[in-house]
Coordinates of C-alpha atoms in Angstrom, one line a residue:
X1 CA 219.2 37.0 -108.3
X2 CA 215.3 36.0 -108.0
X3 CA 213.2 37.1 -104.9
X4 CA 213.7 33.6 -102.8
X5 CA 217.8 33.2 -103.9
X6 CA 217.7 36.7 -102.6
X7 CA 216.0 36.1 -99.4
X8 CA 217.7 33.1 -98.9
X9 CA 221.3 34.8 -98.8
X10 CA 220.0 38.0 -96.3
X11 CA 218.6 35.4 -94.1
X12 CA 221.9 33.1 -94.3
X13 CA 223.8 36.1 -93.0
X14 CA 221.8 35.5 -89.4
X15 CA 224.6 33.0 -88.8
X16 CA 227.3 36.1 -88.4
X17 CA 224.9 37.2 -85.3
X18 CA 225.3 40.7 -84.0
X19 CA 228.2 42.8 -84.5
X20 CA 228.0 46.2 -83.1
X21 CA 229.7 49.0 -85.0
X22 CA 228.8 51.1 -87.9
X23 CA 232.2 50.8 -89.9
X24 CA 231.0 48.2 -92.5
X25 CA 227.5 50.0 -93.0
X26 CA 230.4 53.0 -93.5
X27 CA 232.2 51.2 -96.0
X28 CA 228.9 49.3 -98.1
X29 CA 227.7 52.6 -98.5
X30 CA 230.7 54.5 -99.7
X31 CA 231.3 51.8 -102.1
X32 CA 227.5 52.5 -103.6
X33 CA 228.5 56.4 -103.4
X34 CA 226.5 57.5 -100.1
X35 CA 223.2 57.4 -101.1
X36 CA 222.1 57.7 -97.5
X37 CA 223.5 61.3 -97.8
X38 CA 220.2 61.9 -100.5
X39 CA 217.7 61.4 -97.7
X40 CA 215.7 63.5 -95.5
X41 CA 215.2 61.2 -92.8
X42 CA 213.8 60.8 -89.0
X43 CA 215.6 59.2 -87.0
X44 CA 213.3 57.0 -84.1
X45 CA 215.0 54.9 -81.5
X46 CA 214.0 53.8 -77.6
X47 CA 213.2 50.4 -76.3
X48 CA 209.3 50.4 -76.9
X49 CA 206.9 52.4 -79.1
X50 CA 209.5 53.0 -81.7
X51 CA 206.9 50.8 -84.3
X52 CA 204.1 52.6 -83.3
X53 CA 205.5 55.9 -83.3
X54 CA 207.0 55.4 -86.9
X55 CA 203.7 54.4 -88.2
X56 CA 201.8 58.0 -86.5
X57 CA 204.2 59.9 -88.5
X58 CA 203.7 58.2 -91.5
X59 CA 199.8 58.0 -91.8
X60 CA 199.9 61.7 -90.8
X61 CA 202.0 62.4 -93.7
X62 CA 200.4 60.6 -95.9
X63 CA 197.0 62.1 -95.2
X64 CA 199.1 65.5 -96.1
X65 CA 199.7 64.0 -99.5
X66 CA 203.1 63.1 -98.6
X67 CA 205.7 60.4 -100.3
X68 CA 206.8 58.8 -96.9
X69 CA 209.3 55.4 -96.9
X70 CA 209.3 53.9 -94.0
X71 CA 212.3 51.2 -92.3
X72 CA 211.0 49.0 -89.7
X73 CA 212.3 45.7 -87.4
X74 CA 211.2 43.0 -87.3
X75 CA 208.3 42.2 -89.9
X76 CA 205.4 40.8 -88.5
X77 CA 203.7 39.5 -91.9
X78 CA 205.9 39.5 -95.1
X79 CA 210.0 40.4 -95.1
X80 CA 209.1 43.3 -97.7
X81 CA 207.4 45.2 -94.8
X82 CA 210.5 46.2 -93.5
X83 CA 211.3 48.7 -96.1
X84 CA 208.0 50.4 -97.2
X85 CA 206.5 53.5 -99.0
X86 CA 203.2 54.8 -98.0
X87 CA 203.1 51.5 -96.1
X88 CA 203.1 49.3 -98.6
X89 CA 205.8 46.7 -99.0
X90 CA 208.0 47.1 -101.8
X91 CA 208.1 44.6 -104.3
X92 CA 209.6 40.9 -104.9
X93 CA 211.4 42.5 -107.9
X94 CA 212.8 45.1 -106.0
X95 CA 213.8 43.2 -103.0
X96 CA 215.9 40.9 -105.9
X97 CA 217.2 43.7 -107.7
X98 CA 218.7 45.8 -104.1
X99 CA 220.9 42.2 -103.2
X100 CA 222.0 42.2 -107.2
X101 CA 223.6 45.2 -106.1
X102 CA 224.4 45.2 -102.0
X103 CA 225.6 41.6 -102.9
X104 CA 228.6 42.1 -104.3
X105 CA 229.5 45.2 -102.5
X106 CA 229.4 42.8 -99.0
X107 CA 231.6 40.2 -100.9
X108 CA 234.4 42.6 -101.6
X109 CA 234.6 43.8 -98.1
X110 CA 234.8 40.4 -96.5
X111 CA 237.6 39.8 -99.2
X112 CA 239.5 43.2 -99.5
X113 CA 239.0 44.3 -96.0
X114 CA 239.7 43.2 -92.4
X115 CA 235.9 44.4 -91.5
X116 CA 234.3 41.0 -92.1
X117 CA 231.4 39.7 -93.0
X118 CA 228.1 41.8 -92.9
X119 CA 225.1 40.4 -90.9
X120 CA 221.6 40.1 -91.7
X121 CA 220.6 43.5 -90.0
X122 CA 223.6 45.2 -91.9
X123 CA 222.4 44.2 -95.1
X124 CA 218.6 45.2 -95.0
X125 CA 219.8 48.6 -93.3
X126 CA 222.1 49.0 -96.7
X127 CA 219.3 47.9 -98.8
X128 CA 217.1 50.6 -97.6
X129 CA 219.5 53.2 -98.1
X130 CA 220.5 52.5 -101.7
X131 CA 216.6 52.1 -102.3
X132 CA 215.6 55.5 -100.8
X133 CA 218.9 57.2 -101.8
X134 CA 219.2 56.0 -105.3
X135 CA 216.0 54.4 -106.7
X136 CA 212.6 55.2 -105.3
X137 CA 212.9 59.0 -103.7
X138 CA 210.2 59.8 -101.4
X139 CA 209.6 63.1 -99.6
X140 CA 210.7 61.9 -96.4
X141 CA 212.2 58.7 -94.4
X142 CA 211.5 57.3 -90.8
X143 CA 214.0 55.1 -89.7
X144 CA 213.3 52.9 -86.8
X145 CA 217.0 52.0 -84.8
X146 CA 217.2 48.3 -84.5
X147 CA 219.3 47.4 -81.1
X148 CA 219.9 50.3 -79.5
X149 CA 221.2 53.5 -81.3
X150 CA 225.0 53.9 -81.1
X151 CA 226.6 51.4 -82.7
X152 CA 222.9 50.4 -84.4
X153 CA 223.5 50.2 -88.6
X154 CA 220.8 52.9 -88.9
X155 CA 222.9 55.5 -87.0
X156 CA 224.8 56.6 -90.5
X157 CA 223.2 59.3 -91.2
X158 CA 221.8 63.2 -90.0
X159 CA 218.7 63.4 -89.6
X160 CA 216.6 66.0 -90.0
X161 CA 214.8 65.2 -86.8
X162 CA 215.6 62.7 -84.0
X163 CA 212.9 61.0 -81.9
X164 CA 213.2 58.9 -78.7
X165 CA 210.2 56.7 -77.4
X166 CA 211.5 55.8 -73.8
X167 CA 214.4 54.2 -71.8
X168 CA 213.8 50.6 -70.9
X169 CA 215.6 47.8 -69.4
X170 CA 216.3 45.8 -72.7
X171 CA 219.2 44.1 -74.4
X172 CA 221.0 44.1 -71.1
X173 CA 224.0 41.6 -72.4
X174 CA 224.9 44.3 -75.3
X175 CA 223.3 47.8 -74.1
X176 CA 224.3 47.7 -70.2
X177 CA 222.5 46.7 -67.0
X178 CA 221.3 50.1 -66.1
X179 CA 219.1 52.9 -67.2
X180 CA 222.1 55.0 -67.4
X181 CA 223.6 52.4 -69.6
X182 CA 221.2 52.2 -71.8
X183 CA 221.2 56.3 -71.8
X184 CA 224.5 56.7 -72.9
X185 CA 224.1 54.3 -75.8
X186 CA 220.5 55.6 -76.9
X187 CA 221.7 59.3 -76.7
X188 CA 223.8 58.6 -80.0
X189 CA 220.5 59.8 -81.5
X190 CA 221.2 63.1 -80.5
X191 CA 223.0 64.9 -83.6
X192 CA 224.2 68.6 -83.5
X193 CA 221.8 71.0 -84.0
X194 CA 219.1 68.5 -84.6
X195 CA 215.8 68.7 -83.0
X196 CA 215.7 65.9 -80.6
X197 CA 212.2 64.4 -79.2
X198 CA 211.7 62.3 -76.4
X199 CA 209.8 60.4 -73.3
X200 CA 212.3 59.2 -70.6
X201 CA 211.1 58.7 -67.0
X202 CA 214.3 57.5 -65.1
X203 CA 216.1 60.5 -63.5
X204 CA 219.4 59.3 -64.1
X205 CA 218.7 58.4 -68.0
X206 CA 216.6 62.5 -68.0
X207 CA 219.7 63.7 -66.7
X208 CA 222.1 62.8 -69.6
X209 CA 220.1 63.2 -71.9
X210 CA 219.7 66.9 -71.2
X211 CA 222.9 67.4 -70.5
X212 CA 223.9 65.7 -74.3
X213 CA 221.4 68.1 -75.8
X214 CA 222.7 71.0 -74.4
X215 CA 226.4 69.8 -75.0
X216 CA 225.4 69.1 -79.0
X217 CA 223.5 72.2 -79.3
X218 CA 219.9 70.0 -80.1
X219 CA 217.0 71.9 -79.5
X220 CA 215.6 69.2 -77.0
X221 CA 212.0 68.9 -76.4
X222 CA 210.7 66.7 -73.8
X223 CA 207.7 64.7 -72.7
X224 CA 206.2 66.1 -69.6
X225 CA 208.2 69.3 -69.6
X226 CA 207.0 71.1 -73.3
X227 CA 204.9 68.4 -74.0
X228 CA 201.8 67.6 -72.4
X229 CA 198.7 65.3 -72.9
X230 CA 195.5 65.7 -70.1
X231 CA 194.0 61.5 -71.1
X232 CA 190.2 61.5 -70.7
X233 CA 189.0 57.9 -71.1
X234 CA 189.6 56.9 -74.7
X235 CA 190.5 60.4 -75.7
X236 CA 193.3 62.6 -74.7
X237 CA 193.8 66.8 -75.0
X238 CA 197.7 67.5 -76.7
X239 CA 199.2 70.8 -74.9
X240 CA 202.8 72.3 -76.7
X241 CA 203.8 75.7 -76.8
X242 CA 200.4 77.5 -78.2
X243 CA 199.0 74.8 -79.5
X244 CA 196.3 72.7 -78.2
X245 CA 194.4 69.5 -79.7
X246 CA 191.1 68.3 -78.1
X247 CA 189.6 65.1 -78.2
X248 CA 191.9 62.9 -80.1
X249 CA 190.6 59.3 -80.1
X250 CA 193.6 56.5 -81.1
X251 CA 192.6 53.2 -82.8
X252 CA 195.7 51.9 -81.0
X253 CA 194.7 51.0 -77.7
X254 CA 196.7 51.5 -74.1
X255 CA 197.8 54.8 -72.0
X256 CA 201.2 54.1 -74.3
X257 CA 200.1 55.1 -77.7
X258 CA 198.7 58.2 -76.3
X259 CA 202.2 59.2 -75.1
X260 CA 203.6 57.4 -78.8
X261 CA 201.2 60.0 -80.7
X262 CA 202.3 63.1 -78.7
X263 CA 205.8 62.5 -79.7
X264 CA 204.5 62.1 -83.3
X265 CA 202.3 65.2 -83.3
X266 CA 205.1 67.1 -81.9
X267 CA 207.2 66.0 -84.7
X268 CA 205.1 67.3 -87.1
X269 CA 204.5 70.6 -85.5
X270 CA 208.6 71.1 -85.5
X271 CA 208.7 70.3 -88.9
X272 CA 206.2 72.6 -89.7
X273 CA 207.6 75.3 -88.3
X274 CA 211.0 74.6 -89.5
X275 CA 209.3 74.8 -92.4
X276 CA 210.5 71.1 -94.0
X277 CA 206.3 70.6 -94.7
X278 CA 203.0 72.4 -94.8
X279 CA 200.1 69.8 -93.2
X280 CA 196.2 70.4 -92.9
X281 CA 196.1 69.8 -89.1
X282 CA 192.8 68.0 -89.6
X283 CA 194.6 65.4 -92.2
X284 CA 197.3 65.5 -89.2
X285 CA 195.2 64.1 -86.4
X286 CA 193.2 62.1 -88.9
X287 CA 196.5 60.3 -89.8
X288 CA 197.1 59.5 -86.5
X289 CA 193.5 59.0 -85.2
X290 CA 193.6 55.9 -87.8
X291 CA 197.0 54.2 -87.2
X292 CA 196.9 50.7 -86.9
X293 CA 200.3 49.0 -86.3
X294 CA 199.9 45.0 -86.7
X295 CA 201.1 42.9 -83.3
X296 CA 200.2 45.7 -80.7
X297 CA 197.2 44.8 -79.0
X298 CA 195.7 43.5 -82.0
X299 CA 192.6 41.4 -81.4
X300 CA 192.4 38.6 -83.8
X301 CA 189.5 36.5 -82.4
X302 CA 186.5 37.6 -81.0
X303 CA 184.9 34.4 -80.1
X304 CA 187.3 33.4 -78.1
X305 CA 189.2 36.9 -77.2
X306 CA 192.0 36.5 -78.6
X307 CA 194.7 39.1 -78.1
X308 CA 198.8 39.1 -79.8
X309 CA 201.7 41.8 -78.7
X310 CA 204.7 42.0 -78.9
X311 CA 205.2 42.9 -75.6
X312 CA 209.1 42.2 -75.1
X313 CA 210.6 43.8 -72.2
X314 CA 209.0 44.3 -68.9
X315 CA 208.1 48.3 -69.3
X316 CA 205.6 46.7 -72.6
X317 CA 204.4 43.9 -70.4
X318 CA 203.1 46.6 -67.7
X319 CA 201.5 48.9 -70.7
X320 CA 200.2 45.4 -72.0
X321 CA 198.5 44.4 -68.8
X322 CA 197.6 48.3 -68.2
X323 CA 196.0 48.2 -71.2
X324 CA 194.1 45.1 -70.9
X325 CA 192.7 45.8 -67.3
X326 CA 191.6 49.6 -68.7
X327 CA 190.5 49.1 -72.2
X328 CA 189.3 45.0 -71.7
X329 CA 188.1 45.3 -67.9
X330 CA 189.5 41.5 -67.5
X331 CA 191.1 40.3 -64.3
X332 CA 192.3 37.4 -65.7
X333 CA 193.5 35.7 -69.0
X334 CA 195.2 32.6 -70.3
X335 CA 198.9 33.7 -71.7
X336 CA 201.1 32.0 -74.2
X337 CA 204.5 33.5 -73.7
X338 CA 207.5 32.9 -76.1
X339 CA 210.9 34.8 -75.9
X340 CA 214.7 35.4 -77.3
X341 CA 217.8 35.7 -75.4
X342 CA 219.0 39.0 -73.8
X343 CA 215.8 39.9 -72.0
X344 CA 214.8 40.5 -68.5
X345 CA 212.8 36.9 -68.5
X346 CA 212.6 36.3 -65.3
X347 CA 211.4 39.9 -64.2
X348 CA 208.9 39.7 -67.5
X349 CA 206.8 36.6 -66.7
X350 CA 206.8 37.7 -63.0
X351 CA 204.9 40.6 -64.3
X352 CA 202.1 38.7 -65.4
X353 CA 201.6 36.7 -62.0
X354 CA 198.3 39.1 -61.0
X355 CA 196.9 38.8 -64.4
X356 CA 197.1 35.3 -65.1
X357 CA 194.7 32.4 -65.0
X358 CA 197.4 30.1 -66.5
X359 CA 200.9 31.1 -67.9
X360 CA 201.8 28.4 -71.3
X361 CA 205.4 28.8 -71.9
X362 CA 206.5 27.5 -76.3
X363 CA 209.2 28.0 -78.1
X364 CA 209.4 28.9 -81.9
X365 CA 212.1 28.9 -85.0
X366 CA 214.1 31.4 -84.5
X367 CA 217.9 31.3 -83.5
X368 CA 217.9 33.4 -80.4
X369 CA 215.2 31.8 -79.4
X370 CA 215.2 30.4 -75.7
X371 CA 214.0 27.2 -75.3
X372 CA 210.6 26.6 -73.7
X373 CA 212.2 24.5 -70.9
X374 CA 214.7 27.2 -69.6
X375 CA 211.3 30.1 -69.8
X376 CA 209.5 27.3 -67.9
X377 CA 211.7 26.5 -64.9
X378 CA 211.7 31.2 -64.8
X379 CA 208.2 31.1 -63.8
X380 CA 206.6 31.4 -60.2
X381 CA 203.4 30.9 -60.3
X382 CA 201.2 27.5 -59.9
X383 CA 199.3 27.5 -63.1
X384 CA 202.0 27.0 -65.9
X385 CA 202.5 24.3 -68.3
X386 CA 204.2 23.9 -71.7
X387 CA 202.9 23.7 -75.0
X388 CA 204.7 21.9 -77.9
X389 CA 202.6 22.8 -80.8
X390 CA 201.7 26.4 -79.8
X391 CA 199.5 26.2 -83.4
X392 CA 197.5 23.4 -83.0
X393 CA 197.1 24.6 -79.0
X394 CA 195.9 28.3 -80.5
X395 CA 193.5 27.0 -83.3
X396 CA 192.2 24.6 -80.1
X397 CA 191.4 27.1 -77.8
X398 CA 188.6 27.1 -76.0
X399 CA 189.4 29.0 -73.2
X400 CA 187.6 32.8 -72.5
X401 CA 190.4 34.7 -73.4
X402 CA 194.1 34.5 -74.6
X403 CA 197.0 36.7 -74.6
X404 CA 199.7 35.3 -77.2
X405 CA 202.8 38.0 -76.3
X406 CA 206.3 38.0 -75.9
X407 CA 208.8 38.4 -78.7
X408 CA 207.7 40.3 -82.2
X409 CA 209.2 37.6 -84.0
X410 CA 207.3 34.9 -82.0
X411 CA 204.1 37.2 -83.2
X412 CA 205.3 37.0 -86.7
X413 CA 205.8 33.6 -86.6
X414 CA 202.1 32.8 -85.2
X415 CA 200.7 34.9 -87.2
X416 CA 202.6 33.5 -90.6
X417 CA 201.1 29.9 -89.4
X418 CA 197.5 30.7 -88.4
X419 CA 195.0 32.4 -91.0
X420 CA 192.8 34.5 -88.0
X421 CA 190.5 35.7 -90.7

């Protein structure tokens, strides 16, 4: 198959949705002979900074000479994104040459099995196993979880290290309507005597966490317990165990990434002294220090301020706005908000009611999307109107500053249709 047959059949499988469950990622990969078992990989889930702390650990490694591959969701400028090495996007030709072989392998178990039809998510996942597993090796492989971690096609494997970001209130209809929920699905990331990272701030989600940890025997290091950062304006001081870190200055802007780059640089120290790498902790911070990560508070326009993340639960909207008040010093902006289904809508746009000039609610291709009417009629708050061509109203702007936020694939999507160079 060539590149755009082969994109065409991953993106047809959208139309099977979401099926949670790891049996037919089970089965795909057997059939190619387990080449997720040939990967050393970290494991990242937790509803935000997953991206962000994915790409830390890579540029860090990379600086430390380093073969990293990289699987991330969703791509924000070209499909090859998702599966990456050294950050770089692999190649038409090998995207068409992984469904030559995953093809086939999905066709038989829809046929020969009563597992059914693999979905879009299931596909890519496989791709990126029999690529890392089988034809590119690399040193090392970060995994980012798609929807949750349990029953998420990424949860096939033992890592060598697990990593979780935070708890939030996301994907209610599949994950559960309470932290505690979401805790119990999320803690799937937790393997047996596996080194287990992570940020959570809800008691209730803190408490089983621990209490997995212990039961699996995972050495479980936590944010604000063992780990600790002292933030000093645009820098921050990194405290864990004997080591400390002074002035470390992020390109990635907001409170959040400082807390996304602790749980990075505390990766890294554990592998170190597991002994899985040696690393110059200059090239370290370095790595990290540099990390861009496209759609989080990227600033694409200057003149107007123009401003796209993918802020898409209501924990990102606070760091979003928490960010923009500390790092921007503005009281108000113009928003262009655009969403999917299975989020917290109502409880998101209210977020944005003290920060707000004027609130335009769009809609964009995409088949969860929610329809612009339906966001509309979830906002209170005076100033709100809807825009039907959210392109022409971008490239039209004229305002004194505009946040475009809301789903990563509504960012993708803008930023596939606007040139902001």
């Amino acid at each position: 198959m060539n590149y755009l047959d082969s994109l065409y059949w991953i993106h047809e499988r959208t139309k099977f949705g979401i099926k949670p469950g790891v049996k037919r990622m089970q089965w795909m990969l057997a059939e190619l002979g387990n080449p997720e078992q040939n990967i050393k990989a970290i494991h990242v889930g937790g509803t935000n900074g997953k991206g962000s702390t994915v790409a830390y650990l890579r540029e860090a490694l990379v600086k430390n000479d380093y073969q990293i591959g990289t699987f991330t969701s969703p791509y924000i400028e070209t499909f090859n994104e998702r599966i990456s090495v050294n950050g770089q996007p692999i190649s038409n030709e090998a995207i068409a040459e992984l469904v030559t072989q995953v093809k086939p392998v999905s066709e038989r178990m829809e046929e020969e099995t009563e597992l059914g039809t693999a979905t879009e998510f299931e596909i890519i996942t496989t791709m990126m196993y029999l690529y890392f597993g089988a034809i590119q090796k690399v040193d090392f492989v970060i995994i980012e979880a798609g929807l949750g971690v349990k029953n998420d096609s990424t949860n096939v494997i033992h890592p060598i290290m697990s990593i979780l970001t935070s708890i939030g209130l996301d994907h209610t209809d599949i994950l559960g309507n309470s932290y505690l929920d979401i805790a119990h699905d999320k803690s799937a990331i937790i393997k047996p005597n596996t080194p287990v990272i992570y940020a959570i701030k809800n008691e209730d989600a803190l408490k089983h966490f621990r209490d997995t940890a212990e039961m699996m025997d995972a050495p479980a290091i936590e944010y604000d317990r063992d780990i600790f950062i002292k933030s000093e304006d645009d820098e921050f001081t990194y405290r864990y165990k004997d080591y400390e870190l002074e002035n470390i200055a992020l390109n990635m802007l907001g409170e959040h990434q400082k807390e996304n780059a602790a749980l990075a640089i505390t990766a890294l120290i554990e592998l170190y002294e597991r002994g899985f790498i040696k690393i110059d902790f200059n090239a370290m911070i370095d790595g990290v220090e540099q990390t861009r990560w496209t759609g989080r508070i990227e600033e694409v326009s200057k003149e107007p301020l123009i401003i796209i993340d993918g802020a898409h639960n209501k924990e990102s909207i606070d760091a979003l706005i928490d960010t923009i008040h500390r790092y921007y010093q503005r009281d108000k902006v113009d928003i262009l908000f655009s969403a999917i289904e299975g989020k917290p809508i109502h409880h998101m746009l209210a977020a944005f009611n003290d920060i707000a000039e004027h609130i335009y609610i769009t809609e964009f291709d995409f088949p969860k999307a929610l329809p612009k009417y339906a966001l509309y009629d979830e906002i209170e708050f005076t100033n709100k109107s809807i825009v039907d061509d959210y392109v022409q109203f971008i490239k039209n702007y004229k305002g004194d500053c505009l946040l475009i936020t809301g789903s990563l694939y509504f960012i993708s999507e803008v930023k596939s249709k606007i040139n902001f160079n």
